[in-house]
Coordinates of N, CA and C in Angstrom, one line a residue:
H423 N -41.6 -1.0 -16.6 CA -42.4 0.3 -16.3 C -41.9 1.4 -17.3
D424 N -43.1 1.8 -17.9 CA -42.8 2.5 -19.3 C -43.8 4.0 -19.3
F425 N -42.8 4.8 -18.5 CA -43.5 6.3 -18.6 C -44.0 6.4 -19.6
S426 N -43.3 6.7 -20.7 CA -43.6 7.4 -22.3 C -45.3 6.7 -22.3
T427 N -45.6 5.4 -22.4 CA -46.4 4.6 -23.1 C -47.7 5.0 -21.9
T428 N -47.1 4.8 -21.0 CA -48.5 5.0 -19.7 C -48.5 6.4 -19.7
S429 N -47.7 7.3 -19.7 CA -48.5 9.0 -19.7 C -48.9 9.2 -20.7
Q430 N -48.9 8.6 -22.2 CA -49.3 8.9 -23.6 C -50.9 8.3 -22.9
A431 N -51.0 7.0 -22.8 CA -52.5 6.5 -22.6 C -53.2 7.4 -21.6
L432 N -52.7 7.6 -20.4 CA -53.6 8.5 -19.4 C -54.1 10.2 -20.0
E433 N -52.9 10.6 -20.9 CA -52.9 11.9 -21.7 C -54.6 11.6 -22.8
Q434 N -54.4 10.5 -23.4 CA -55.2 10.3 -24.1 C -56.9 9.7 -23.7
Y435 N -56.6 9.3 -22.7 CA -57.9 8.8 -21.8 C -58.5 10.1 -21.2
Q436 N -57.8 11.0 -20.6 CA -58.4 12.5 -20.4 C -58.5 13.5 -21.4
N437 N -58.0 13.0 -22.3 CA -58.2 14.1 -23.4 C -59.7 13.6 -24.5
T438 N -60.0 12.4 -24.2 CA -60.9 11.9 -24.7 C -61.9 12.0 -23.6
S439 N -61.7 11.7 -22.3 CA -62.8 12.3 -21.6 C -63.4 14.0 -21.6
K440 N -62.4 14.5 -21.6 CA -63.0 16.0 -21.7 C -63.6 16.1 -23.2
K441 N -63.1 15.7 -24.1 CA -63.6 15.9 -25.0 C -65.5 15.4 -25.2
V442 N -65.9 14.2 -24.9 CA -66.8 13.8 -24.6 C -67.4 14.8 -23.7
A443 N -67.2 15.2 -22.6 CA -67.7 16.3 -21.8 C -67.9 17.6 -22.3
G444 N -67.5 17.9 -23.4 CA -67.7 18.9 -24.4 C -66.5 20.0 -24.3
G445 N -65.4 19.7 -23.6 CA -64.3 20.0 -23.1 C -63.3 20.4 -24.0
S446 N -61.8 21.2 -23.6 CA -61.0 21.1 -24.8 C -59.9 19.9 -24.2
Q447 N -58.8 20.2 -25.3 CA -57.7 19.2 -24.8 C -57.0 19.6 -23.6
L448 N -56.2 18.8 -23.0 CA -55.2 18.8 -21.7 C -54.5 20.7 -22.2
S449 N -54.1 21.2 -21.4 CA -53.4 22.4 -21.4 C -51.9 21.7 -21.0
A450 N -51.0 22.4 -21.3 CA -49.7 22.1 -20.9 C -49.5 22.1 -19.4
S451 N -50.2 22.7 -19.1 CA -50.3 22.3 -17.3 C -50.6 21.3 -16.6
E452 N -51.7 20.9 -17.5 CA -52.6 19.8 -17.0 C -51.7 18.3 -17.3
I453 N -51.0 18.6 -18.8 CA -50.3 17.8 -18.9 C -48.9 17.2 -18.0
L454 N -48.4 18.4 -17.8 CA -47.2 18.5 -16.7 C -47.5 17.7 -15.6
D455 N -48.7 18.2 -15.2 CA -49.0 17.7 -13.6 C -49.4 16.2 -13.8
L456 N -49.9 15.8 -14.9 CA -50.2 14.5 -15.0 C -49.0 13.8 -15.4
R457 N -48.3 13.9 -16.4 CA -47.0 13.5 -16.0 C -46.1 13.1 -14.8
T458 N -46.4 14.3 -13.9 CA -45.8 14.3 -12.6 C -46.1 13.0 -12.0
S459 N -47.4 12.9 -12.3 CA -48.5 11.6 -11.3 C -48.1 11.0 -11.7
V460 N -47.8 10.4 -13.1 CA -47.6 9.1 -13.8 C -46.3 8.9 -13.0
L461 N -45.4 9.6 -13.1 CA -44.1 9.7 -12.9 C -43.8 8.7 -11.2
E462 N -44.5 9.9 -10.5 CA -44.4 9.8 -9.2 C -45.3 8.1 -8.8
N463 N -46.0 7.8 -9.8 CA -46.8 6.6 -9.2 C -45.8 5.6 -9.6
M464 N -45.0 5.5 -10.6 CA -44.1 4.5 -11.4 C -43.1 4.3 -10.1
I465 N -42.5 5.4 -9.6 CA -41.8 5.4 -9.0 C -42.0 4.6 -7.6
A466 N -43.0 4.9 -7.1 CA -43.6 4.5 -5.8 C -44.0 2.8 -6.1
T467 N -44.5 2.4 -7.0 CA -44.6 1.2 -7.4 C -43.3 0.4 -7.4
V468 N -42.3 1.1 -8.3 CA -41.1 0.0 -8.1 C -40.4 0.1 -6.6
I469 N -40.4 1.2 -5.3 CA -40.2 1.3 -4.3 C -40.8 0.3 -3.5
L470 N -42.0 0.1 -3.7 CA -43.0 -0.9 -3.0 C -43.1 -1.9 -3.3
E471 N -42.3 -2.4 -4.6 CA -42.2 -3.7 -5.2 C -40.7 -4.2 -4.5
Q472 N -39.6 -3.3 -4.8 CA -38.6 -3.4 -3.7 C -38.7 -3.9 -2.3
Y473 N -39.7 -3.1 -1.6 CA -40.2 -3.5 -0.5 C -40.9 -5.0 -0.2
M474 N -41.8 -5.4 -1.2 CA -42.3 -6.5 -1.1 C -41.1 -7.7 -1.2
R475 N -40.3 -7.5 -2.0 CA -39.0 -8.6 -2.2 C -38.4 -8.6 -1.2
R476 N -38.2 -7.6 -0.6 CA -37.2 -7.7 0.7 C -38.2 -8.4 1.7
E477 N -39.4 -8.5 1.8 CA -40.3 -9.0 2.7 C -40.7 -10.2 2.2
N478 N -40.3 -10.8 1.0 CA -40.6 -12.1 0.3 C -41.9 -12.4 0.4
T479 N -43.0 -10.9 -0.2 CA -44.1 -11.3 -0.3 C -45.1 -10.7 -1.6
Y480 N -43.6 -10.4 -2.6 CA -44.2 -10.0 -3.7 C -45.1 -11.2 -4.6
D481 N -44.6 -12.3 -4.6 CA -45.2 -13.3 -5.5 C -46.6 -13.4 -5.2
T482 N -47.0 -13.5 -3.5 CA -48.1 -13.6 -2.9 C -49.1 -12.4 -3.2
Y483 N -48.5 -11.4 -3.4 CA -49.4 -10.1 -3.8 C -49.5 -10.1 -5.4
A484 N -48.6 -10.4 -5.9 CA -48.5 -10.0 -7.4 C -49.7 -11.0 -8.3
K485 N -49.9 -12.2 -7.5 CA -50.8 -13.0 -7.4 C -52.4 -12.8 -7.0
N486 N -52.5 -12.2 -5.6 CA -53.7 -11.7 -5.5 C -53.9 -10.2 -6.6
A487 N -53.1 -9.6 -7.2 CA -53.6 -8.7 -7.8 C -53.8 -9.2 -9.2
R488 N -53.2 -9.9 -9.5 CA -53.8 -10.7 -11.0 C -55.3 -11.6 -10.6
E489 N -55.4 -11.5 -9.5 CA -56.6 -12.4 -9.3 C -58.0 -11.6 -9.1
L490 N -57.8 -10.6 -8.8 CA -58.7 -9.1 -8.9 C -58.7 -8.4 -9.9
I491 N -57.8 -8.4 -10.9 CA -57.8 -8.2 -12.0 C -58.7 -9.1 -12.8
A492 N -58.6 -9.9 -12.6 CA -59.1 -11.0 -13.4 C -60.9 -11.1 -13.2
S493 N -61.3 -10.8 -11.9 CA -62.4 -11.3 -11.2 C -63.1 -9.7 -11.9
A494 N -62.5 -9.1 -11.7 CA -63.2 -7.7 -12.2 C -63.6 -7.7 -13.8
F495 N -62.7 -8.5 -14.5 CA -62.8 -8.8 -15.7 C -64.1 -9.5 -16.3
K496 N -64.1 -10.5 -15.4 CA -64.8 -11.7 -15.5 C -66.6 -11.2 -16.2
S497 N -66.9 -9.9 -15.3 CA -68.1 -9.5 -16.0 C -68.3 -8.4 -16.6
T498 N -67.2 -8.2 -17.6 CA -67.2 -7.3 -18.7 C -67.5 -7.9 -19.7
N499 N -67.9 -7.4 -21.0 CA -68.2 -7.7 -22.5 C -66.9 -8.2 -23.5
A500 N -66.3 -9.1 -23.2 CA -64.9 -9.6 -23.9 C -65.2 -9.1 -25.6
S501 N -66.0 -9.1 -26.1 CA -66.0 -8.6 -27.3 C -65.8 -7.1 -27.4
T502 N -66.2 -6.2 -26.3 CA -66.7 -4.7 -26.7 C -64.8 -4.1 -25.9
L503 N -64.2 -4.7 -24.5 CA -63.2 -4.2 -23.9 C -61.9 -3.9 -24.8
P504 N -61.7 -4.7 -25.6 CA -60.2 -4.4 -26.5 C -60.6 -3.2 -27.4
K505 N -61.7 -3.4 -27.7 CA -61.8 -1.4 -28.6 C -61.6 0.1 -27.5
A506 N -62.5 -0.6 -26.4 CA -62.7 0.5 -25.5 C -61.4 0.7 -25.0
T507 N -60.4 -0.2 -24.3 CA -59.6 0.1 -23.9 C -58.5 0.9 -25.3
D508 N -58.8 0.3 -26.3 CA -57.6 1.1 -27.4 C -58.2 2.6 -28.0
K509 N -59.7 2.7 -28.2 CA -60.2 3.9 -28.3 C -59.9 5.1 -27.2
L510 N -59.8 4.7 -25.9 CA -59.6 5.5 -24.5 C -58.2 5.3 -24.3
Y511 N -57.7 4.7 -24.2 CA -55.9 4.5 -23.6 C -55.0 4.5 -24.6
G512 N -55.4 3.9 -25.9 CA -54.4 3.3 -27.2 C -53.4 2.3 -26.6
L513 N -54.2 1.4 -25.9 CA -53.7 0.2 -25.3 C -54.5 -1.1 -25.7
T514 N -53.8 -2.2 -25.8 CA -54.0 -3.3 -25.7 C -54.7 -3.8 -24.6
I515 N -55.5 -4.7 -24.5 CA -55.9 -5.3 -23.2 C -55.3 -5.2 -22.2
E516 N -53.9 -6.2 -22.7 CA -52.8 -6.8 -22.1 C -52.0 -5.8 -21.5
D517 N -51.8 -4.6 -22.3 CA -51.0 -3.4 -21.9 C -51.8 -2.8 -20.6
F518 N -53.2 -2.4 -20.9 CA -54.3 -1.7 -20.2 C -54.1 -2.5 -18.9
Q519 N -54.1 -3.4 -18.6 CA -54.2 -4.4 -17.7 C -52.6 -4.8 -16.8
Q520 N -51.9 -4.5 -17.8 CA -50.1 -4.1 -16.7 C -49.9 -3.0 -16.7
K521 N -50.2 -2.1 -17.7 CA -49.6 -0.8 -17.2 C -50.4 0.1 -16.5
I522 N -52.0 -0.1 -16.5 CA -52.5 0.9 -15.6 C -53.4 0.1 -14.5
L523 N -53.8 -1.1 -14.8 CA -54.5 -2.0 -13.7 C -53.7 -2.2 -12.5
F524 N -52.6 -3.1 -13.0 CA -51.5 -3.7 -11.9 C -51.0 -3.3 -10.9
P525 N -50.6 -1.8 -11.6 CA -49.7 -0.9 -10.1 C -50.6 -0.9 -9.2
Q526 N -51.7 -0.7 -9.1 CA -52.8 0.0 -8.4 C -53.7 -1.5 -7.5
A527 N -53.7 -2.3 -8.3 CA -53.9 -3.6 -7.8 C -52.9 -4.1 -6.5
L528 N -51.8 -4.4 -7.2 CA -50.8 -4.9 -6.0 C -50.4 -3.8 -5.0
Q529 N -50.5 -2.5 -5.0 CA -50.5 -1.6 -4.1 C -52.0 -2.2 -3.3
D530 N -53.1 -2.4 -3.3 CA -54.6 -2.9 -3.1 C -54.1 -4.2 -2.2
A531 N -53.4 -5.2 -2.9 CA -53.4 -6.1 -2.5 C -52.2 -6.4 -1.3
L532 N -51.2 -5.3 -1.3 CA -50.0 -5.3 -0.4 C -51.1 -4.3 1.0
R533 N -52.0 -3.2 0.8 CA -52.6 -2.7 1.6 C -53.0 -3.6 2.3
Q534 N -54.0 -4.6 1.9 CA -54.8 -5.7 2.3 C -54.0 -6.7 3.4
G535 N -52.8 -6.8 2.9 CA -51.7 -8.0 3.6 C -51.3 -7.1 5.0
V536 N -50.7 -6.0 4.6 CA -50.2 -5.2 6.0 C -51.0 -4.7 6.7
E537 N -52.2 -4.6 6.8 CA -53.4 -4.3 7.4 C -53.9 -5.4 8.1
K538 N -53.7 -6.8 7.4 CA -54.5 -8.0 7.9 C -53.4 -8.4 9.4
D539 N -52.1 -7.8 8.8 CA -51.1 -8.2 9.8 C -51.0 -7.3 10.8
G540 N -52.1 -6.4 11.0 CA -52.0 -5.5 12.1 C -51.4 -4.1 12.0
K541 N -50.2 -4.1 10.9 CA -49.4 -2.7 10.6 C -50.5 -1.7 9.8
N542 N -50.1 -0.4 9.8 CA -50.2 0.4 9.2 C -49.7 0.8 7.9
F543 N -50.7 0.6 6.8 CA -50.2 0.8 5.3 C -49.3 2.1 5.3
A544 N -50.4 3.2 5.6 CA -50.0 4.8 5.6 C -48.5 4.7 6.2
D545 N -48.5 4.2 7.2 CA -47.3 4.6 7.4 C -45.8 3.6 7.0
I546 N -46.4 2.7 6.7 CA -44.8 1.9 6.1 C -44.8 2.7 4.5
I547 N -45.6 2.8 3.6 CA -45.8 3.5 2.6 C -44.9 5.0 2.4
S548 N -45.3 5.9 3.7 CA -44.5 7.1 3.8 C -43.0 7.0 4.2
E549 N -42.7 5.7 5.1 CA -41.3 5.3 5.4 C -40.7 4.9 4.1
E550 N -41.2 3.7 3.4 CA -40.6 3.1 2.2 C -40.1 4.5 0.9
L551 N -41.2 5.6 1.1 CA -41.0 6.6 0.1 C -40.2 7.2 0.4
R552 N -39.6 7.5 1.5 CA -38.8 8.4 2.0 C -37.6 7.9 2.0
K553 N -37.2 6.3 1.8 CA -36.1 5.9 2.2 C -34.9 5.9 0.8
P554 N -35.8 5.5 -0.1 CA -34.8 5.5 -1.3 C -33.9 7.0 -1.9
H555 N -33.0 6.7 -2.8 CA -32.4 7.5 -3.2 C -33.0 7.4 -5.0
V556 N -33.3 8.3 -5.2 CA -34.1 8.1 -6.5 C -33.3 8.8 -7.4
R557 N -33.2 8.7 -8.7 CA -32.2 9.7 -9.5 C -33.4 9.8 -10.5
T558 N -33.9 11.2 -11.4 CA -34.4 11.0 -12.5 C -33.3 11.6 -13.6
F559 N -33.5 11.3 -15.0 CA -32.8 11.7 -15.8 C -33.7 12.4 -17.1
I560 N -33.5 13.2 -17.5 CA -34.2 14.1 -18.6 C -35.3 14.5 -18.5
V561 N -36.0 14.6 -17.4 CA -36.9 15.2 -16.9 C -36.7 16.6 -16.4
P562 N -37.7 17.1 -15.8 CA -37.6 18.3 -14.9 C -37.9 18.3 -13.7
W563 N -37.6 16.9 -12.8 CA -38.0 16.8 -11.6 C -37.0 16.0 -11.0
Y564 N -36.8 16.1 -9.7 CA -35.9 15.2 -8.6 C -36.9 14.6 -7.6
W565 N -36.4 13.6 -6.9 CA -37.1 13.1 -5.9 C -36.5 13.9 -4.6
Q566 N -37.7 14.1 -3.6 CA -37.1 14.6 -2.3 C -38.4 14.0 -1.4
D567 N -38.2 13.5 -0.2 CA -38.8 13.1 0.6 C -40.2 12.5 0.3
G568 N -39.9 11.5 -1.0 CA -41.2 10.9 -0.9 C -42.1 11.6 -2.3
H569 N -41.6 12.4 -3.0 CA -42.5 13.2 -4.1 C -41.5 13.6 -5.1
L570 N -42.0 14.0 -6.3 CA -41.1 14.5 -7.3 C -41.1 16.0 -6.8
V571 N -40.2 16.6 -7.1 CA -40.3 18.5 -6.9 C -39.5 18.6 -8.4
N572 N -40.0 19.9 -8.7 CA -39.9 20.6 -9.9 C -38.3 20.9 -9.8
K573 N -37.6 21.0 -10.5 CA -35.8 21.2 -10.6 C -35.6 22.5 -11.0
K574 N -36.8 23.8 -10.9 CA -36.9 25.1 -11.3 C -36.0 25.6 -10.2

């Protein structure tokens, strides 16, 4: 889990998108919001991975997530995709799949599996995010009740 690479990739994507739409670069406030969101999602991914490992389901859900990503890429143009991910995110196609797509695909696979078993995914995720004791270092946040909070 690489906060710096992931946040830089998403900042580049947002800046490129704004530029194409005729807008300006991200403001300092927008960058802080984006970084907060990236870190929250990374923490949530680690917590959910720990849950899946406790339940002995991680390997199954990770396989399902990789298959979901592979099927989504089957219909894309293999020659333009690496250029697009580099231009939009500054990432190789492999890093894009692992850092940007895989965490969401893994969460989607977990959701499908949990709901198939008749459980409420929202309840599980809420409970899991509130359980852990998470410490952040060198960043202006701390973890409280399943979310990042400004240390101010």
